[in-house]
Amino acid sequence: MPLADKYRPTIIDDVVGQSHIVGENKVINNMIKNNYFPNMIFYGPPGVGKTTVAEIISKISDKKFFKINATNSSLDDIKRIIKEIGSFGTDNGILLYIDEIQSFNKRQQQSILEFIESGAITLIASTTENPYHYVYKAILSRSIVMEFKAIKKIDIIEGIKKIISRYNIDNLAKVSIDEDAIDTIANASGGDMRSAINILELGINEAALDRDGNLNINSDTIERLSVATAYNFDSDGDIHYNLLSAFQKSIRGSDPDAAVYYLARLLKGGDLISICRRLLVIASEDVGMAYPNAITIVKACVDSAMQLGLPEARIVLSQATIVLASSPKSNSSYMAINRAMEDVETTVQDDIPEFLKDSHYAGASKLGSGIGYKYPHDYPNHYIKQEYLPENMRTRKYYKEQDNKFESNIKKYLDTLKK
């Protein structure tokens, strides 16, 4: 049996990580203490304890336990479980664990809704995808969503040490492992405890017996395995969009180091197009009028990146990222168009002033189009006061200069013209 299965925790105190929901006075522990289990959806990346916690709950609950995996189960499998309701051993109801529930279609998910509502079935479902996108809303409304997070390095190290301790109790050949090797395993796991245990198991099989019949594992042993660092990335999933969000917010927050870090994680996923699109929008949304030339620089970097491809593209994208993160910030352009769009969508629009209408066709003057228009270039400073907005919008102000050098100069210029 693989170590990850053989030494899967059987009590909640042995679960590593998830300290926000597992631990003294935390929600999972309180449920176990009170033997009260509502419908729950466990959401998070692979190898972080979703199945483990579900199986621990199943051993404590007084309900009859069934487990299915939605990737290889069908509606018939669900119907067979539903038929068990009221049979021997189900007096207290059924606890149904559905792994990878996102693989079930709407009809399959709906098939258990009636029994969840009646309490005949208590559902625990797990998914690596955002449940708010993939789980039927009626089930969501009757369940508690709990997020399981990638396990921190310090918790991975603790988990490895626990596994080794249990292994040495069960086996004559004891494992001796140095701290550097444990650190290497933890780094390569990518926050996935199962991945860490699998690497440890490979290391045990790779290690040679010493004269005392024990297995010594050091960092060289692990490095000989040539194990690539696990990386959890999905170009259409939450991790991808969360990274893009962190990337933009770090640039907006003028933190070049954090911005380059998230850029590196996005580059690891290989999605150049999303990175380039996000950089281009940041240049106008977050830097904008504080440094209008930023978009010119970013556009040149983005074009270069698309021509170069990876790995060279990383260099010019890093330049664009640092330029944006270290530039002064203004969202005045972003706010201006949002205000204008809101008015367009919510306010009845008066007609365009007649003098602004197109007059480049025969008969335009008969309709009054273009009559009275004053050509600004014919006046001092290329300016003459005219009302350009429709009559009912003339009090609106969409562009509001912000406090930075470039926009301060714009404000002075416009104020001077209007005087």
Coordinates of C-alpha atoms in Angstrom, one line a residue:
M1 CA 0.0 0.0 0.0
P2 CA 1.4 3.5 -0.8
L3 CA 2.6 5.4 2.2
A4 CA 0.1 8.2 1.5
D5 CA -2.8 5.7 2.0
K6 CA -1.2 3.6 4.7
Y7 CA -0.5 6.6 6.9
R8 CA -3.5 8.7 6.1
P9 CA -4.6 10.4 9.4
T10 CA -7.4 8.6 11.1
I11 CA -8.1 11.3 13.8
I12 CA -8.5 15.0 13.3
D13 CA -5.5 15.8 15.5
D14 CA -3.2 14.2 13.0
V15 CA -4.3 16.3 10.1
V16 CA -1.6 18.8 9.1
G17 CA -2.4 22.3 7.9
Q18 CA -5.8 23.9 7.5
S19 CA -5.4 25.6 10.8
H20 CA -8.2 28.0 9.9
I21 CA -10.8 25.2 10.1
V22 CA -8.9 22.3 11.9
G23 CA -7.7 22.7 15.5
E24 CA -8.9 23.4 19.0
N25 CA -12.2 25.4 18.9
K26 CA -12.2 25.4 15.1
V27 CA -15.2 24.6 13.1
I28 CA -14.3 21.0 12.1
N29 CA -13.3 20.1 15.6
N30 CA -16.4 21.5 17.0
M31 CA -18.6 19.5 14.6
I32 CA -16.8 16.4 15.6
K33 CA -17.1 17.2 19.3
N34 CA -20.8 17.8 19.0
N35 CA -21.4 15.0 16.5
Y36 CA -23.2 17.5 14.2
F37 CA -22.4 17.4 10.5
P38 CA -24.3 19.7 8.1
N39 CA -24.1 19.4 4.3
M40 CA -20.6 20.5 3.4
I41 CA -18.6 21.2 0.3
F42 CA -14.8 21.0 0.7
Y43 CA -13.0 23.1 -1.9
G44 CA -9.3 23.3 -2.5
P45 CA -6.3 22.0 -4.5
P46 CA -5.3 18.4 -4.5
G47 CA -3.5 16.7 -1.6
V48 CA -4.5 19.2 1.1
G49 CA -6.8 16.9 3.3
K50 CA -10.3 17.1 1.8
T51 CA -10.8 13.3 1.5
T52 CA -8.9 12.7 4.8
V53 CA -11.2 15.0 6.8
A54 CA -14.3 13.5 5.1
E55 CA -13.2 9.9 6.0
I56 CA -12.4 11.0 9.6
I57 CA -16.0 12.4 9.9
S58 CA -17.4 9.2 8.4
K59 CA -15.9 7.1 11.2
I60 CA -17.3 9.4 13.9
S61 CA -20.8 9.9 12.4
D62 CA -23.5 7.5 13.3
K63 CA -24.8 7.5 9.7
K64 CA -24.2 4.8 7.1
F65 CA -21.3 6.0 4.9
F66 CA -21.1 5.8 1.1
K67 CA -18.3 7.2 -1.0
I68 CA -18.3 7.8 -4.8
N69 CA -16.1 9.6 -7.2
A70 CA -18.0 11.7 -9.7
T71 CA -15.3 11.2 -12.4
N72 CA -16.2 7.5 -12.8
S73 CA -19.7 7.3 -11.3
S74 CA -23.2 7.7 -12.9
L75 CA -26.7 8.5 -12.0
D76 CA -27.3 4.8 -11.4
D77 CA -24.7 4.8 -8.7
I78 CA -26.6 7.6 -7.0
K79 CA -29.9 5.8 -7.4
R80 CA -28.5 2.6 -5.7
I81 CA -27.5 4.7 -2.7
I82 CA -30.9 6.4 -2.6
K83 CA -32.5 2.9 -2.5
E84 CA -30.6 2.2 0.7
I85 CA -32.7 4.9 2.5
G86 CA -34.8 3.2 5.2
S87 CA -32.9 -0.1 4.9
F88 CA -30.9 -1.8 7.7
G89 CA -28.3 0.4 9.2
T90 CA -29.7 3.7 7.9
D91 CA -31.9 4.6 10.8
N92 CA -29.8 7.7 11.4
G93 CA -29.6 8.6 7.8
I94 CA -26.9 8.3 5.1
L95 CA -23.6 10.2 4.9
L96 CA -22.7 10.5 1.3
Y97 CA -19.2 11.6 0.2
I98 CA -18.9 12.7 -3.5
D99 CA -15.4 13.3 -4.5
E100 CA -14.8 15.7 -7.5
I101 CA -18.5 16.7 -7.5
Q102 CA -17.8 19.2 -10.3
S103 CA -17.7 16.2 -12.7
F104 CA -21.4 15.6 -12.1
N105 CA -23.8 17.4 -14.4
K106 CA -26.8 19.4 -13.2
R107 CA -29.2 16.4 -13.4
Q108 CA -26.9 14.1 -11.4
Q109 CA -26.5 16.8 -8.7
Q110 CA -30.3 17.4 -8.7
S111 CA -31.0 13.8 -8.1
I112 CA -29.9 14.0 -4.4
L113 CA -31.5 17.4 -3.7
E114 CA -34.8 16.0 -2.4
F115 CA -33.0 13.7 0.0
I116 CA -30.7 16.5 1.3
E117 CA -33.7 18.6 2.0
S118 CA -35.4 15.8 3.9
G119 CA -32.3 15.0 5.9
A120 CA -32.2 11.4 4.7
I121 CA -28.8 12.1 3.1
T122 CA -26.1 14.3 4.5
L123 CA -23.8 15.4 1.8
I124 CA -20.0 16.0 1.9
A125 CA -18.7 16.9 -1.5
S126 CA -15.1 17.8 -2.5
T127 CA -13.9 19.7 -5.5
T128 CA -10.8 21.3 -6.8
E129 CA -12.9 23.8 -8.8
N130 CA -14.7 26.8 -7.5
P131 CA -18.0 25.4 -6.2
Y132 CA -19.8 28.7 -7.0
H133 CA -19.1 28.0 -10.7
Y134 CA -19.6 24.2 -10.8
V135 CA -22.0 23.1 -8.1
Y136 CA -25.8 23.4 -8.6
K137 CA -27.0 26.5 -6.8
A138 CA -29.8 24.7 -4.9
I139 CA -27.1 22.4 -3.4
L140 CA -24.9 25.3 -2.6
S141 CA -27.7 27.1 -0.7
R142 CA -28.1 24.0 1.5
S143 CA -24.4 23.5 2.2
I144 CA -21.5 25.1 4.0
V145 CA -18.6 25.7 1.7
M146 CA -15.2 25.2 3.4
E147 CA -12.0 26.2 1.6
F148 CA -9.0 23.9 2.1
K149 CA -5.8 25.8 1.3
A150 CA -2.4 24.7 0.0
I151 CA -0.4 23.4 3.0
K152 CA 2.4 25.6 4.3
K153 CA 5.9 24.5 4.1
I154 CA 6.2 24.3 7.9
D155 CA 3.2 22.0 8.0
I156 CA 4.5 19.8 5.2
I157 CA 7.7 19.4 7.2
E158 CA 5.7 18.4 10.3
G159 CA 3.7 15.9 8.3
I160 CA 6.8 14.3 6.8
K161 CA 8.3 13.8 10.3
K162 CA 5.1 12.2 11.5
I163 CA 5.1 9.8 8.6
I164 CA 8.8 8.8 9.2
S165 CA 8.0 8.3 12.9
R166 CA 5.1 5.9 12.1
Y167 CA 7.2 4.2 9.4
N168 CA 10.0 3.5 11.9
I169 CA 7.5 1.9 14.4
D170 CA 6.2 -0.4 11.7
N171 CA 9.5 -1.5 10.0
L172 CA 12.7 -3.1 11.1
A173 CA 14.8 -1.0 8.7
K174 CA 14.6 2.5 10.3
V175 CA 14.7 5.7 8.2
S176 CA 17.1 8.4 9.1
I177 CA 16.6 11.6 7.2
D178 CA 18.4 15.0 7.6
E179 CA 16.8 18.4 7.7
D180 CA 18.0 19.4 4.3
A181 CA 16.4 16.4 2.7
I182 CA 13.1 17.2 4.4
D183 CA 13.4 20.8 3.3
T184 CA 14.0 19.7 -0.3
I185 CA 10.9 17.4 -0.2
A186 CA 8.8 20.2 1.3
N187 CA 9.9 22.7 -1.4
A188 CA 9.2 20.2 -4.2
S189 CA 5.7 19.3 -2.9
G190 CA 4.1 22.6 -4.0
G191 CA 1.8 22.6 -0.9
D192 CA 0.5 19.1 -1.6
M193 CA 1.0 16.7 1.3
R194 CA 0.3 13.7 -0.9
S195 CA 3.0 14.8 -3.3
A196 CA 5.4 15.2 -0.4
I197 CA 4.7 11.7 0.9
N198 CA 5.2 10.2 -2.6
I199 CA 8.6 11.9 -2.9
L200 CA 9.5 10.6 0.6
E201 CA 8.5 7.1 -0.5
L202 CA 10.7 7.3 -3.6
G203 CA 13.5 8.4 -1.4
I204 CA 13.1 5.5 0.9
N205 CA 13.2 3.1 -2.1
E206 CA 16.3 4.9 -3.4
A207 CA 18.2 4.9 -0.1
A208 CA 20.8 2.1 0.5
L209 CA 20.9 0.1 3.8
D210 CA 23.8 1.0 6.0
R211 CA 25.8 -1.6 8.1
D212 CA 23.1 -1.4 10.8
G213 CA 20.4 -2.2 8.4
N214 CA 18.9 1.3 8.4
L215 CA 18.0 3.6 5.5
N216 CA 19.8 7.0 5.4
I217 CA 18.3 9.7 3.3
N218 CA 20.0 13.0 2.6
S219 CA 19.5 15.9 0.2
D220 CA 21.6 14.1 -2.4
T221 CA 19.2 11.1 -2.3
I222 CA 16.3 13.4 -3.0
E223 CA 18.1 15.3 -5.7
R224 CA 19.0 12.0 -7.5
L225 CA 15.3 11.5 -8.0
S226 CA 15.2 14.6 -10.3
V227 CA 11.7 15.4 -9.0
A228 CA 10.3 18.6 -10.5
T229 CA 8.6 21.0 -8.1
A230 CA 4.9 20.4 -8.1
Y231 CA 3.0 23.4 -9.5
N232 CA -0.7 23.7 -9.3
F233 CA -1.9 25.8 -12.3
D234 CA -5.1 25.8 -14.4
S235 CA -5.4 28.3 -17.2
D236 CA -9.2 28.4 -16.7
G237 CA -9.4 27.9 -13.0
D238 CA -9.4 30.0 -9.8
I239 CA -5.6 29.7 -9.3
H240 CA -5.0 31.4 -12.6
Y241 CA -7.4 34.3 -11.9
N242 CA -6.3 34.7 -8.4
L243 CA -2.7 35.0 -9.6
L244 CA -3.7 37.6 -12.2
S245 CA -5.6 39.5 -9.4
A246 CA -2.6 39.4 -7.1
F247 CA -0.3 40.5 -10.0
Q248 CA -2.4 43.6 -10.8
K249 CA -3.0 44.5 -7.1
S250 CA 0.8 44.3 -6.4
I251 CA 1.5 46.7 -9.4
R252 CA -1.3 49.0 -8.3
G253 CA 0.2 48.9 -4.8
S254 CA 3.6 50.0 -6.2
D255 CA 5.4 46.8 -5.0
P256 CA 7.8 45.7 -7.8
D257 CA 9.0 42.7 -5.8
A258 CA 5.6 41.2 -5.3
A259 CA 4.6 42.0 -8.8
V260 CA 7.6 40.2 -10.3
Y261 CA 7.0 37.3 -8.0
Y262 CA 3.4 36.8 -9.3
L263 CA 4.6 37.4 -12.8
A264 CA 7.0 34.5 -12.3
R265 CA 4.2 32.2 -11.1
L266 CA 2.1 33.2 -14.1
L267 CA 5.0 32.6 -16.5
K268 CA 5.4 29.1 -14.9
G269 CA 1.9 28.4 -16.1
G270 CA 2.9 29.5 -19.7
D271 CA -0.1 31.8 -20.4
L272 CA 1.6 34.7 -22.2
I273 CA -1.7 36.2 -23.6
S274 CA -3.3 36.7 -20.2
I275 CA -0.2 38.4 -18.8
C276 CA 0.1 40.7 -21.8
R277 CA -3.6 41.7 -21.7
R278 CA -3.4 42.4 -18.0
L279 CA -0.3 44.6 -18.4
L280 CA -1.9 46.6 -21.1
V281 CA -5.0 47.3 -19.1
I282 CA -3.0 48.2 -16.0
A283 CA -1.1 50.8 -18.0
S284 CA -4.4 52.7 -18.4
E285 CA -6.4 51.6 -15.4
D286 CA -3.9 52.1 -12.7
V287 CA -1.1 54.3 -14.1
G288 CA -3.1 56.1 -16.7
M289 CA -2.8 59.9 -16.7
A290 CA -0.1 59.9 -14.0
Y291 CA 2.4 58.6 -16.6
P292 CA 0.6 58.4 -20.0
N293 CA 3.8 57.2 -21.8
A294 CA 3.7 54.0 -19.7
I295 CA 1.3 52.4 -22.2
T296 CA 3.7 53.0 -25.0
I297 CA 6.5 51.3 -23.1
V298 CA 4.2 48.4 -22.1
K299 CA 2.9 48.0 -25.6
A300 CA 6.5 47.7 -27.0
C301 CA 7.3 45.1 -24.3
V302 CA 4.2 43.1 -24.9
D303 CA 4.8 43.1 -28.7
S304 CA 8.4 42.0 -28.1
A305 CA 7.2 39.2 -25.7
M306 CA 4.8 37.8 -28.3
Q307 CA 7.5 37.8 -30.9
L308 CA 10.2 36.3 -28.7
G309 CA 8.1 33.7 -26.9
L310 CA 9.2 31.9 -23.8
P311 CA 11.7 31.8 -22.2
E312 CA 13.1 35.2 -23.5
A313 CA 9.7 36.8 -23.1
R314 CA 10.1 36.8 -19.4
I315 CA 12.8 39.5 -19.6
V316 CA 10.7 42.1 -21.4
L317 CA 7.6 41.3 -19.4
S318 CA 9.6 41.8 -16.2
Q319 CA 10.6 45.2 -17.6
A320 CA 7.0 46.2 -18.3
T321 CA 6.0 45.0 -14.8
I322 CA 8.7 47.0 -13.0
V323 CA 7.9 50.1 -15.1
L324 CA 4.2 49.9 -14.1
A325 CA 4.8 49.0 -10.4
S326 CA 7.3 51.9 -10.0
S327 CA 5.3 54.5 -11.9
P328 CA 3.0 57.1 -10.2
K329 CA -0.6 56.0 -10.1
S330 CA -3.9 57.4 -11.3
N331 CA -7.2 55.8 -12.0
S332 CA -8.8 59.0 -13.4
S333 CA -9.3 57.6 -16.9
Y334 CA -10.8 54.4 -15.5
M335 CA -13.2 56.4 -13.2
A336 CA -14.1 58.9 -15.9
I337 CA -15.3 56.2 -18.4
N338 CA -17.2 54.3 -15.6
R339 CA -19.1 57.5 -14.6
A340 CA -19.9 58.2 -18.3
M341 CA -21.0 54.6 -18.9
E342 CA -23.3 54.7 -15.9
D343 CA -25.0 57.8 -17.1
V344 CA -25.4 56.4 -20.6
E345 CA -27.0 53.3 -19.1
T346 CA -29.3 55.0 -16.5
T347 CA -30.1 58.4 -17.9
V348 CA -32.3 59.4 -20.8
Q349 CA -30.1 61.0 -23.4
D350 CA -30.9 64.4 -24.8
D351 CA -30.1 65.0 -28.4
I352 CA -26.6 66.0 -29.4
P353 CA -26.3 69.8 -29.7
E354 CA -27.1 70.8 -33.3
F355 CA -23.7 72.6 -33.9
L356 CA -21.8 69.4 -33.1
K357 CA -23.7 67.2 -35.7
D358 CA -22.2 66.1 -38.9
S359 CA -22.5 68.8 -41.6
H360 CA -20.4 67.1 -44.4
Y361 CA -23.3 66.3 -46.7
A362 CA -25.7 68.1 -48.9
G363 CA -28.7 69.4 -47.1
A364 CA -27.1 69.3 -43.6
S365 CA -27.6 73.1 -43.2
K366 CA -31.4 72.7 -43.9
L367 CA -31.6 70.4 -40.8
G368 CA -29.5 72.9 -38.8
S369 CA -26.6 70.4 -38.4
G370 CA -23.3 72.1 -37.8
I371 CA -24.7 75.7 -37.7
G372 CA -23.1 77.8 -35.1
Y373 CA -20.1 75.6 -34.5
K374 CA -17.0 77.6 -33.6
Y375 CA -13.7 76.1 -34.8
P376 CA -11.3 76.3 -31.7
H377 CA -8.2 76.7 -33.8
D378 CA -9.4 80.0 -35.0
Y379 CA -9.3 81.5 -31.5
P380 CA -6.4 82.4 -29.1
N381 CA -4.9 79.4 -27.4
H382 CA -7.0 77.2 -29.7
Y383 CA -9.9 77.5 -27.3
I384 CA -13.4 79.0 -27.3
K385 CA -16.1 78.2 -24.8
Q386 CA -18.9 76.1 -26.1
E387 CA -21.3 73.7 -24.5
Y388 CA -20.4 70.2 -25.9
L389 CA -22.6 68.0 -23.7
P390 CA -26.3 67.4 -24.3
E391 CA -28.4 69.9 -22.4
N392 CA -29.4 67.5 -19.6
M393 CA -25.8 66.4 -19.0
R394 CA -24.1 69.8 -18.7
T395 CA -23.6 69.6 -15.0
R396 CA -21.8 66.3 -15.2
K397 CA -18.0 66.1 -14.6
Y398 CA -16.5 62.8 -15.6
Y399 CA -12.7 63.4 -15.7
K400 CA -11.5 64.5 -12.3
E401 CA -7.7 65.3 -12.2
Q402 CA -5.8 63.5 -9.5
D403 CA -2.9 64.6 -7.4
N404 CA 0.2 63.8 -9.5
K405 CA 2.6 66.0 -11.4
F406 CA 1.2 65.3 -14.9
E407 CA -2.4 65.8 -14.0
S408 CA -1.7 68.8 -11.9
N409 CA -0.2 70.4 -15.0
I410 CA -3.3 69.4 -17.0
K411 CA -5.6 71.1 -14.4
K412 CA -3.5 74.3 -14.5
Y413 CA -3.7 74.3 -18.3
L414 CA -7.5 73.7 -18.4
D415 CA -8.1 76.3 -15.7
T416 CA -6.0 78.8 -17.6
L417 CA -8.0 78.2 -20.8
K418 CA -11.3 78.6 -19.0
K419 CA -10.3 81.9 -17.4

